[in-house]
Structure formats: structure tokens, C-alpha cells
Amino acid sequence: MLNRLQIFNAIQQRLDHADVAGGHLAVMFLCVPGLHEISLRFGYDQGEHAGEKVHELIVAALRPIDQVFRAGDDLFVIVLPGMLNHNHVLLASTRLAQAFEQPLSSGTTPWQVRAIMGVSIYPEHGLGADLLCRRAGMALDEAQRRGELCAIYQLHDTQVEIFYEELRDAIEANRLRVFFQPVWDLQSRRISGIESLARWTSAQHGEVSPASFVPFSEQSDLISALTRWSVNATLRQAANLPTDSGLSFAINFSPRVFARSGTAEQLIGALDIWGVPPTAVVVEITETALVNDLESSMQVLHRLRDLGVRIAIDDFGAGYASIAYLRRFPATELKIDQSLVGAMRDDPHTGKLVSAIINMAHHMDLTTVAEGIEEQATQDLLADMGCDFGQGYHLGRPEPATDFVARFNAVSGPP
Ligand code: C2E
Ligand code: MG
Ligand code: MG
């Protein structure tokens, strides 16, 4: 089995000669999902043997000039030089798929596996081994999503490939923008605070949603820098509001950053710099991801809680909320996910569920915030159910923080 670098180097060598050889070169990621299972069910020796068999089978189905590398338990990377066009690539994938139709035997046990393939093509989809491999990987994901045997890389309108350097530079150069969405007190019908939301306009892709770049930051090491930026950008704006505004400032935190030391200190330091009291800040954490690193996150959260920082469980009801950790979690508020709020008006069953969540939260001394209120009728329903706060397009869309601050100060006088 070769490591990533060895495979990159081997591909790069072929690429260096591709122009000389003429034509296109395809990089194929071929996944055999069943291989991993064979190891688990029949033992690693059997798994290894099966892996070798599959390797042989792939080689036999291809031309002598093609190269096959074993890249993981169930992953093979294949280099197909001299491809004439997309059809030529599809022909190769069909030949491979046919090869997998025969049951193979490992010891005395016959077994059947299938292959799923993702392909990128040089020079159309990239000039270097790194980019070609990433794109072959993306095509493989796409084939799995669509339930197809083979997909050739294609950039969709909705799919944004985030380039690490571009996002890193945008964060470092403070090119992200901070937006505020108002949070309303549903009982007194006044603005009680804001939620801070990041916005990024990429030079290559235009407006990129945080739903894309936040998870990307979490997977790379950019999440710490994004969090630091988000805290400072939010508090800088908060400092421009009157100290007695009574507004709360909700900031989204990735659960990932709580497992690292220094997160609490960083927030405390920023509160000090911008002169914002800890009691005015709400740390929002998504409930789905909380399950990981619960222990280490808990210590940091308790420290913040002791200082008076409020803690909200975001998107409650969207994922795998567990009552067990709700019990131990030092939360002060529960944000009910917009999928429940959006459905409650037309579906009485969901309405009952939302009402039950509000009651449960109140029993546990948690305040409730409903997310994604898009209509007056939903707002009225929630207010009747006793929901404390609400947020949504009907009450106010996210807007540049500077606009929110200017408007607030115009009404109440500058700080
Ligand atoms: P979230 O914290 O649950 O934020 C609420 C999302 O719902 C926002 O999406 C907001 O624009 C959207 N929204 C608000 N009202 C409505 C409505 O009435 N209808 C609908 N359909 N949507 C509504 P946005 O800004 O795209 O952010 C997506 C997620 O990205 C956020 O979900 C949050 O988890 C994350 N995020 C945003 N900014 C940051 C940040 O600075 N740091 C971190 N770590 N995460 C962030
Ligand atoms: Mg949030
Ligand atoms: Mg939310």
C-alpha cells in the first residue's frame, strides 16, 4: 500500500511526460466498499488476500500502460494515460465494472464486491497531481451520492471548492464581513440582541455561504483563526453601541475549538479589550457536533459560565440531541431549529413537539429562542406557546453589522 506522497509523485512523473506522449491522462479513484467489511467479518488476513485479488482483477481489466496503486483499505488510484476523450474514460470504467461482476473467492468463501469510480482528467481538470486527485475524490463522492458506478469530475453551480489559501488570506486580511441578525423578545416585542453571522465574498466564486466555509474551516486548521476573527469582529461592533443598550451578542462557536486550550482565555481577553460585559455574550454551539469531545469542552464551558457568559445550544431538534448530555451541559438557552419552526404552522404534530420542547426547556431553566420565523402566524403561535425569543426573516434579515449599529444609534443616541 502506498502513501499519498508516493502516489502523488508517481502521478506527477506521468504528468511530466503526458505532453510528450500527447493526449489526455485520467486519474481514477476506485473504491471497493466491500473490502473493508471482509476484513471485519473474516479477519485481516482474509481482507488482505481479498485486497490482492481485487488488485489483480483491476490490473487484468486494464492496458499494460495503465498504473494501479493501492491507496487504502478499500481505495485504489489508477492512472490512465493517452485517453482520447470522456467516452474513452467511460469505456475503461465499464470494463472495470464488468470485471467485478464475477464472484471472487478468498479461501473457501466466495464473495462479491462492486467498484465505484470517480475520475478527473488532465489537463481539463487540473495540471498537478494534487488537484487532479482531489477532484477525482470529489467525483467519487458524487458517484456515491448519485448511486452511480462512475462519475467524471464536473464543477456544479452550487458546489464550491474552497481553496485553503484564499480562505486563509481572507480571514487574515479581515476580508470576511460580519452581519447581525436581530433577535426579538417575543413577549415584549422588542429587539433583545443580535446573532453574529459571517459573510465571505470569494474572488473566484462570489458569495460563499457559511454553510460551506464553516465546515471546511472545521476540517482544516482554519477554525481557530475564523473563531478569533468572529469574536473580535462582533465585539468591535458591540463596542459601538451604548453600554446600557441591554442587547445580547450571540456568537457561533465550532465545538471543535472548545476541545483546545486557550479558547476561554481568548474570549475573555477580547471582552476585556472591547469593554463588553461577559453577561452580554451568548456562545452558540451546535448540538449535533457536541457529542464529540464532550469532556474537554465541558470544562471550558463551565469556566465561561462561571464568568457569566451565556451558552446556547444551537439548532436543537435538527440532529442527535441526547437528553443525557442536555442534563450535564451548562446551557442557559435552547435555540429551536428552523426545520421545526418552519413546519409547525402546517403540521400540528410538529407544533406539539415545539410546544413540548419549550416546556421542557423552561423546566430546566433554559430560555428558548425560535429560529427561522418567516411568517406572522408562526410568530404568534410561538408567542402563545410561551417561547421567549425569536429570530427569522419575518423579524429581520441578517444585515451588515455597521448598518445595524448605525440604525440602533440613530434611534437611541450614540454611546
Ligand atoms: P445558525 O447559527 O443556525 O444561524 C442561523 C442561520 O439561519 C443563518 O444562516 C441565517 O441567515 C439563517 N436564517 C435566519 N433567519 C432565517 C429564516 O427566517 N429562514 C431561513 N431559511 N433562514 C434563516 P447563515 O448565515 O447562512 O449561517 C449558517 C450557519 O453557519 C449558522 O447557522 C452557523 O452555524 C454558521 N456560522 C455563521 N457564521 C459563523 C461564524 O462566524 N462562526 C462559526 N463558527 N459559524 C458560523
Ligand atoms: Mg447560531
Ligand atoms: Mg441555528
Coordinates of C-alpha atoms and ligand atoms in Angstrom, one line a residue:
M1 CA 0.0 0.0 0.0
L2 CA 1.5 3.4 -1.0
N3 CA 1.1 6.6 0.9
R4 CA -0.3 9.8 -0.5
L5 CA 3.0 11.4 -1.3
Q6 CA 4.3 8.3 -3.2
I7 CA 1.2 8.2 -5.3
F8 CA 1.3 12.0 -6.0
N9 CA 5.0 11.6 -7.1
A10 CA 4.1 8.7 -9.4
I11 CA 1.3 10.6 -10.9
Q12 CA 3.4 13.7 -11.3
Q13 CA 6.0 11.7 -13.1
R14 CA 3.4 10.5 -15.6
L15 CA 2.1 14.1 -16.0
D16 CA 5.6 15.3 -16.8
H17 CA 5.6 13.0 -19.7
A18 CA 2.0 13.4 -20.7
D19 CA 2.6 16.3 -23.1
V20 CA 5.3 14.3 -24.8
A21 CA 3.0 11.3 -25.1
G22 CA 0.2 13.5 -26.2
G23 CA -3.5 13.2 -25.3
H24 CA -5.2 13.3 -22.0
L25 CA -4.5 11.5 -18.8
A26 CA -7.1 10.3 -16.4
V27 CA -6.8 9.9 -12.6
M28 CA -9.3 7.5 -11.3
F29 CA -10.2 6.8 -7.7
L30 CA -11.8 3.4 -7.4
C31 CA -13.4 2.4 -4.2
V32 CA -14.4 -1.2 -3.3
P33 CA -16.6 -0.6 -0.2
G34 CA -17.0 -4.4 0.5
L35 CA -13.2 -4.9 1.1
H36 CA -13.3 -3.3 4.5
E37 CA -16.2 -5.4 5.5
I38 CA -14.3 -8.6 4.5
S39 CA -11.5 -7.7 6.9
L40 CA -14.0 -7.1 9.7
R41 CA -16.0 -10.3 9.1
F42 CA -13.3 -12.8 8.1
G43 CA -10.2 -11.3 9.7
Y44 CA -7.4 -9.1 8.4
D45 CA -5.6 -12.0 6.6
Q46 CA -8.6 -12.7 4.5
G47 CA -9.1 -8.9 4.0
E48 CA -5.5 -8.6 2.8
H49 CA -5.9 -11.6 0.5
A50 CA -9.1 -10.1 -0.9
G51 CA -7.4 -6.8 -1.5
E52 CA -4.6 -8.5 -3.5
K53 CA -7.2 -10.4 -5.6
V54 CA -9.0 -7.1 -6.4
H55 CA -5.7 -5.5 -7.3
E56 CA -5.0 -8.3 -9.8
L57 CA -8.5 -8.1 -11.2
I58 CA -8.2 -4.4 -11.8
V59 CA -4.8 -4.8 -13.5
A60 CA -6.2 -7.6 -15.7
A61 CA -9.0 -5.4 -16.9
L62 CA -6.7 -2.6 -17.9
R63 CA -4.0 -1.9 -20.5
P64 CA -0.3 -2.6 -19.7
I65 CA 0.4 1.1 -19.8
D66 CA -2.1 1.9 -17.0
Q67 CA -0.9 2.1 -13.4
V68 CA -2.7 0.8 -10.4
F69 CA -1.9 1.9 -6.8
R70 CA -3.4 0.6 -3.6
A71 CA -4.1 3.7 -1.6
G72 CA -6.1 2.4 1.4
D73 CA -8.2 -0.5 2.7
D74 CA -10.7 -0.1 0.0
L75 CA -9.3 2.5 -2.3
F76 CA -7.2 2.2 -5.5
V77 CA -5.8 5.1 -7.5
I78 CA -5.4 4.4 -11.2
V79 CA -3.6 6.4 -13.8
L80 CA -4.9 6.0 -17.4
P81 CA -2.6 7.8 -19.9
G82 CA -3.4 8.6 -23.5
M83 CA -7.2 9.0 -23.0
L84 CA -8.7 10.4 -26.2
N85 CA -12.0 11.8 -24.7
H86 CA -14.6 11.3 -22.0
N87 CA -16.1 8.3 -23.8
H88 CA -12.7 6.6 -23.7
V89 CA -12.7 7.1 -19.9
L90 CA -16.2 5.7 -19.6
L91 CA -15.2 2.7 -21.7
A92 CA -12.4 1.9 -19.2
S93 CA -14.8 2.3 -16.3
T94 CA -17.3 -0.1 -17.9
R95 CA -14.6 -2.7 -18.4
L96 CA -13.7 -2.4 -14.8
A97 CA -17.3 -2.7 -13.6
Q98 CA -17.7 -5.8 -15.7
A99 CA -14.6 -7.3 -14.2
F100 CA -16.3 -7.0 -10.8
E101 CA -19.4 -8.9 -11.9
Q102 CA -17.6 -12.3 -11.3
P103 CA -17.6 -13.5 -7.8
L104 CA -14.1 -13.8 -6.4
S105 CA -13.1 -16.4 -3.9
S106 CA -11.0 -15.9 -0.9
G107 CA -10.1 -19.2 0.7
T108 CA -13.3 -21.2 0.7
T109 CA -15.6 -18.2 0.8
P110 CA -16.9 -16.8 -2.5
W111 CA -17.7 -13.2 -2.3
Q112 CA -18.9 -10.4 -4.5
V113 CA -17.9 -6.8 -4.3
R114 CA -18.6 -3.8 -6.6
A115 CA -16.5 -0.9 -7.6
I116 CA -17.4 2.8 -7.5
M117 CA -15.3 5.2 -9.6
G118 CA -14.5 8.9 -9.7
V119 CA -12.4 10.4 -12.4
S120 CA -10.6 13.7 -13.2
I121 CA -8.8 14.3 -16.5
Y122 CA -5.6 16.1 -17.3
P123 CA -5.3 18.9 -18.4
E124 CA -9.0 19.8 -18.3
H125 CA -9.5 19.4 -14.6
G126 CA -6.0 20.4 -13.4
L127 CA -2.3 20.4 -14.2
G128 CA -0.9 19.0 -10.9
A129 CA -1.3 15.6 -9.2
D130 CA -2.7 17.2 -6.0
L131 CA -5.6 19.0 -7.7
L132 CA -6.3 16.0 -10.0
C133 CA -6.5 13.7 -7.0
R134 CA -8.8 16.0 -5.0
R135 CA -11.1 16.3 -8.0
A136 CA -11.1 12.5 -8.6
G137 CA -12.0 12.2 -4.9
M138 CA -14.9 14.7 -5.3
A139 CA -16.1 12.8 -8.4
L140 CA -16.1 9.6 -6.3
D141 CA -18.2 11.3 -3.6
E142 CA -20.6 12.4 -6.4
A143 CA -20.9 8.9 -7.8
Q144 CA -21.7 7.6 -4.3
R145 CA -24.3 10.3 -3.7
R146 CA -26.0 9.6 -7.0
G147 CA -25.7 5.8 -6.7
E148 CA -23.8 5.5 -9.9
L149 CA -20.8 3.4 -10.9
C150 CA -18.7 6.1 -12.2
A151 CA -18.7 9.9 -12.3
I152 CA -16.3 12.2 -14.2
Y153 CA -15.5 15.4 -12.3
Q154 CA -17.7 18.4 -13.0
L155 CA -17.9 21.7 -11.3
H156 CA -21.6 22.3 -10.4
D157 CA -23.1 25.7 -10.0
T158 CA -23.9 25.0 -6.4
Q159 CA -20.7 23.2 -5.5
V160 CA -18.0 25.4 -4.3
E161 CA -14.5 24.1 -4.0
I162 CA -12.9 26.2 -1.3
F163 CA -9.3 26.9 -1.8
Y164 CA -7.5 26.8 1.5
E165 CA -5.1 29.7 0.7
E166 CA -7.9 32.0 -0.4
L167 CA -10.0 31.5 2.7
R168 CA -6.9 31.7 5.0
D169 CA -5.9 35.0 3.3
A170 CA -9.5 36.4 3.6
I171 CA -9.6 35.6 7.3
E172 CA -6.1 37.0 7.9
A173 CA -6.6 40.2 5.9
N174 CA -10.0 40.7 7.6
R175 CA -11.9 40.4 4.3
L176 CA -14.8 38.5 5.9
R177 CA -17.7 40.6 6.9
V178 CA -19.8 40.5 10.0
F179 CA -23.6 40.6 9.7
F180 CA -26.0 41.0 12.5
Q181 CA -29.5 39.4 12.6
P182 CA -31.8 40.8 15.2
V183 CA -33.2 38.5 18.0
W184 CA -36.6 39.7 19.3
D185 CA -38.2 39.2 22.6
L186 CA -41.5 37.6 21.5
Q187 CA -43.4 38.6 24.6
S188 CA -42.4 42.3 24.9
R189 CA -41.9 42.6 21.1
R190 CA -38.6 44.4 21.3
I191 CA -35.2 43.7 19.9
S192 CA -33.2 41.9 22.7
G193 CA -30.0 41.2 20.9
I194 CA -28.3 40.0 17.7
E195 CA -26.7 36.9 16.3
S196 CA -23.4 37.5 14.5
L197 CA -23.1 35.7 11.2
A198 CA -20.0 35.6 8.9
R199 CA -20.1 36.5 5.2
W200 CA -17.5 35.9 2.6
T201 CA -17.2 37.1 -0.9
S202 CA -14.6 35.0 -2.7
A203 CA -12.7 36.4 -5.7
Q204 CA -13.2 33.1 -7.5
H205 CA -16.7 32.1 -6.6
G206 CA -18.6 35.2 -5.4
E207 CA -20.8 34.9 -2.3
V208 CA -20.0 31.7 -0.4
S209 CA -22.3 30.6 2.3
P210 CA -21.0 29.9 5.8
A211 CA -22.8 26.6 5.5
S212 CA -19.9 25.8 3.1
F213 CA -16.9 27.6 4.5
V214 CA -17.5 27.0 8.2
P215 CA -17.5 23.1 7.9
F216 CA -14.4 23.5 5.6
S217 CA -12.7 25.6 8.3
E218 CA -13.6 22.9 10.9
Q219 CA -12.0 20.2 8.8
S220 CA -8.8 22.2 8.2
D221 CA -7.0 24.2 10.9
L222 CA -8.7 27.4 9.9
I223 CA -11.4 27.2 12.5
S224 CA -9.3 28.8 15.3
A225 CA -8.5 31.8 13.0
L226 CA -12.2 32.0 12.0
T227 CA -13.3 32.0 15.6
R228 CA -10.8 34.6 16.6
W229 CA -11.9 36.8 13.7
S230 CA -15.6 36.3 14.5
V231 CA -15.2 37.1 18.2
N232 CA -13.2 40.3 17.6
A233 CA -15.3 41.5 14.6
T234 CA -18.5 41.1 16.6
L235 CA -17.2 42.7 19.8
R236 CA -15.7 45.6 17.9
Q237 CA -19.2 46.4 16.6
A238 CA -20.8 45.8 20.0
A239 CA -18.4 48.4 21.5
N240 CA -20.0 51.0 19.1
L241 CA -23.4 50.6 20.8
P242 CA -24.4 52.3 24.1
T243 CA -23.2 50.3 27.1
D244 CA -26.7 50.3 28.5
S245 CA -28.3 49.0 25.3
G246 CA -29.1 45.8 27.1
L247 CA -28.5 43.9 23.9
S248 CA -27.0 40.4 23.9
F249 CA -24.5 39.3 21.3
A250 CA -24.6 35.8 20.1
I251 CA -21.5 34.3 18.5
N252 CA -21.3 30.9 16.8
F253 CA -18.5 28.7 18.0
S254 CA -17.5 25.4 16.5
P255 CA -17.5 22.7 19.2
R256 CA -14.1 21.8 17.8
V257 CA -12.5 24.9 19.3
F258 CA -13.7 24.1 22.8
A259 CA -11.6 21.0 22.9
R260 CA -8.5 23.2 22.6
S261 CA -7.0 25.1 25.4
G262 CA -6.9 28.8 25.3
T263 CA -10.4 29.3 23.8
A264 CA -11.8 30.7 27.1
E265 CA -8.8 33.0 27.6
Q266 CA -9.1 34.3 24.1
L267 CA -12.8 35.2 24.6
I268 CA -12.1 36.7 28.0
G269 CA -9.2 38.7 26.6
A270 CA -11.4 40.1 23.7
L271 CA -14.2 41.0 26.1
D272 CA -11.7 43.0 28.1
I273 CA -10.2 44.8 25.1
W274 CA -13.6 45.8 23.7
G275 CA -15.2 46.6 27.1
V276 CA -18.1 44.2 26.7
P277 CA -19.5 42.6 29.8
P278 CA -19.4 38.7 29.8
T279 CA -23.2 38.7 30.6
A280 CA -23.9 40.3 27.3
V281 CA -22.4 37.5 25.3
V282 CA -24.1 34.2 24.2
V283 CA -21.8 31.4 23.0
E284 CA -23.8 29.3 20.4
I285 CA -22.8 25.7 19.9
T286 CA -24.5 23.3 17.5
E287 CA -26.0 20.4 19.3
T288 CA -25.1 17.8 16.6
A289 CA -21.4 18.1 17.0
L290 CA -21.4 18.5 20.7
V291 CA -21.3 14.8 21.2
N292 CA -17.6 14.7 20.4
D293 CA -15.0 15.9 22.9
L294 CA -17.7 16.4 25.5
E295 CA -15.4 16.2 28.5
S296 CA -12.9 18.8 27.4
S297 CA -15.5 21.1 26.0
M298 CA -17.4 20.9 29.3
Q299 CA -14.5 22.3 31.3
V300 CA -14.1 25.3 29.1
L301 CA -17.9 25.9 29.0
H302 CA -18.1 25.8 32.8
R303 CA -15.4 28.4 33.1
L304 CA -17.2 30.7 30.8
R305 CA -20.5 30.1 32.5
D306 CA -18.8 31.0 35.9
L307 CA -17.9 34.3 34.4
G308 CA -21.5 35.0 33.4
V309 CA -21.2 34.2 29.7
R310 CA -24.5 32.7 28.4
I311 CA -24.4 29.4 26.4
A312 CA -26.9 28.4 23.8
I313 CA -27.5 25.0 22.2
D314 CA -28.0 25.9 18.5
D315 CA -30.1 24.0 16.0
F316 CA -31.8 22.0 18.7
G317 CA -34.0 19.3 17.1
A318 CA -32.0 19.1 13.9
G319 CA -29.6 16.3 14.9
Y320 CA -28.9 13.8 17.5
A321 CA -29.8 15.7 20.7
S322 CA -29.3 13.5 23.7
I323 CA -31.2 14.2 26.8
A324 CA -28.3 12.7 28.7
Y325 CA -25.9 15.4 27.8
L326 CA -28.5 18.1 28.0
R327 CA -28.6 17.2 31.6
R328 CA -24.9 17.8 32.1
F329 CA -24.4 20.7 29.7
P330 CA -24.2 24.2 31.3
A331 CA -26.5 25.8 28.8
T332 CA -28.7 28.8 29.5
E333 CA -30.7 28.7 26.3
L334 CA -32.0 26.4 23.7
K335 CA -32.4 27.5 20.1
I336 CA -35.1 25.5 18.3
D337 CA -34.0 24.6 14.8
Q338 CA -35.7 26.3 11.9
S339 CA -36.7 23.0 10.3
L340 CA -39.2 22.5 13.3
V341 CA -40.2 26.2 13.4
G342 CA -40.8 26.2 9.6
A343 CA -43.0 23.1 9.7
M344 CA -45.1 23.9 12.8
R345 CA -47.8 26.1 11.2
D346 CA -48.9 23.4 8.7
D347 CA -48.3 20.4 10.8
P348 CA -50.0 20.3 14.2
H349 CA -47.8 17.3 15.2
T350 CA -44.7 19.4 14.9
G351 CA -46.4 22.3 16.7
K352 CA -47.0 20.0 19.7
L353 CA -43.3 18.9 19.6
V354 CA -42.2 22.5 19.6
S355 CA -44.5 23.3 22.5
A356 CA -43.2 20.3 24.4
I357 CA -39.6 21.5 23.8
I358 CA -40.4 25.0 25.1
N359 CA -42.0 23.5 28.2
M360 CA -39.1 21.1 28.8
A361 CA -36.5 23.9 28.4
H362 CA -38.4 26.1 30.9
H363 CA -38.5 23.2 33.4
M364 CA -34.7 23.1 33.1
D365 CA -34.4 26.9 33.5
L366 CA -33.4 27.4 29.9
T367 CA -34.7 30.3 27.8
T368 CA -36.0 29.4 24.4
V369 CA -35.2 31.0 21.0
A370 CA -37.1 30.0 17.9
E371 CA -35.0 30.2 14.7
G372 CA -36.3 30.8 11.2
I373 CA -39.6 32.6 11.8
E374 CA -40.8 33.5 8.3
E375 CA -44.4 34.4 9.0
Q376 CA -46.5 36.4 11.4
A377 CA -48.7 33.3 12.1
T378 CA -45.7 31.3 13.3
Q379 CA -44.5 34.2 15.4
D380 CA -48.0 34.4 17.1
L381 CA -48.1 30.6 17.7
L382 CA -44.7 30.6 19.3
A383 CA -45.6 33.6 21.5
D384 CA -48.7 31.8 22.6
M385 CA -46.7 28.8 23.5
G386 CA -44.5 30.9 25.7
C387 CA -41.4 30.9 23.6
D388 CA -39.1 33.7 24.9
F389 CA -37.2 34.9 21.9
G390 CA -37.4 34.6 18.1
Q391 CA -35.3 35.2 15.1
G392 CA -36.1 35.0 11.3
Y393 CA -36.6 36.7 8.0
H394 CA -40.1 37.9 9.2
L395 CA -38.5 39.7 12.2
G396 CA -35.4 40.9 10.4
R397 CA -32.8 39.6 7.9
P398 CA -29.1 39.5 8.6
E399 CA -27.6 42.8 7.6
P400 CA -24.1 44.4 7.7
A401 CA -23.3 44.9 11.4
T402 CA -22.4 48.6 10.7
D403 CA -25.9 49.2 9.3
F404 CA -27.5 47.7 12.4
V405 CA -25.3 49.7 14.7
A406 CA -25.9 53.0 12.8
R407 CA -29.7 52.4 12.9
F408 CA -29.7 51.5 16.5
N409 CA -27.7 54.6 17.5
A410 CA -29.8 56.9 15.3
V411 CA -32.9 55.8 17.4
S412 CA -31.3 55.7 20.9
G413 CA -28.4 58.2 20.6
P414 CA -24.7 57.4 20.2
P415 CA -22.8 55.5 23.0
Ligands
C2E1 P1 -27.1 29.3 12.6 O1 -26.2 29.7 13.8 O2 -28.2 28.3 13.0 O3 -27.6 30.6 12.0 C1 -28.9 30.8 11.5 C2 -28.9 30.7 10.0 O4 -30.3 30.7 9.6 C3 -28.2 31.8 9.3 O5 -27.6 31.2 8.1 C4 -29.3 32.8 9.0 O6 -29.0 33.6 7.9 C5 -30.4 31.8 8.6 N1 -31.8 32.4 8.9 C6 -32.1 33.3 9.7 N2 -33.5 33.5 9.7 C7 -33.9 32.7 8.7 C8 -35.3 32.4 8.2 O7 -36.3 33.0 8.6 N3 -35.4 31.5 7.2 C9 -34.3 30.8 6.8 N4 -34.5 29.9 5.8 N5 -33.0 31.0 7.2 C10 -32.9 31.9 8.2 P2 -26.2 31.6 7.6 O8 -25.8 33.0 7.9 O9 -26.1 31.0 6.2 O10 -25.3 30.7 8.6 C11 -25.3 29.3 8.5 C12 -24.6 28.7 9.7 O11 -23.2 28.9 9.6 C13 -25.0 29.3 11.0 O12 -26.2 28.6 11.4 C14 -23.8 29.0 11.9 O13 -23.9 27.7 12.4 C15 -22.7 29.0 10.9 N6 -21.9 30.3 11.1 C16 -22.3 31.5 10.6 N7 -21.4 32.5 10.9 C17 -20.4 31.8 11.7 C18 -19.2 32.2 12.3 O14 -18.8 33.4 12.3 N8 -18.5 31.3 13.0 C19 -19.0 30.0 13.1 N9 -18.2 29.1 13.8 N10 -20.1 29.6 12.5 C20 -20.8 30.5 11.8
MG2 MG -26.3 30.2 15.5
MG3 MG -29.2 27.7 14.2

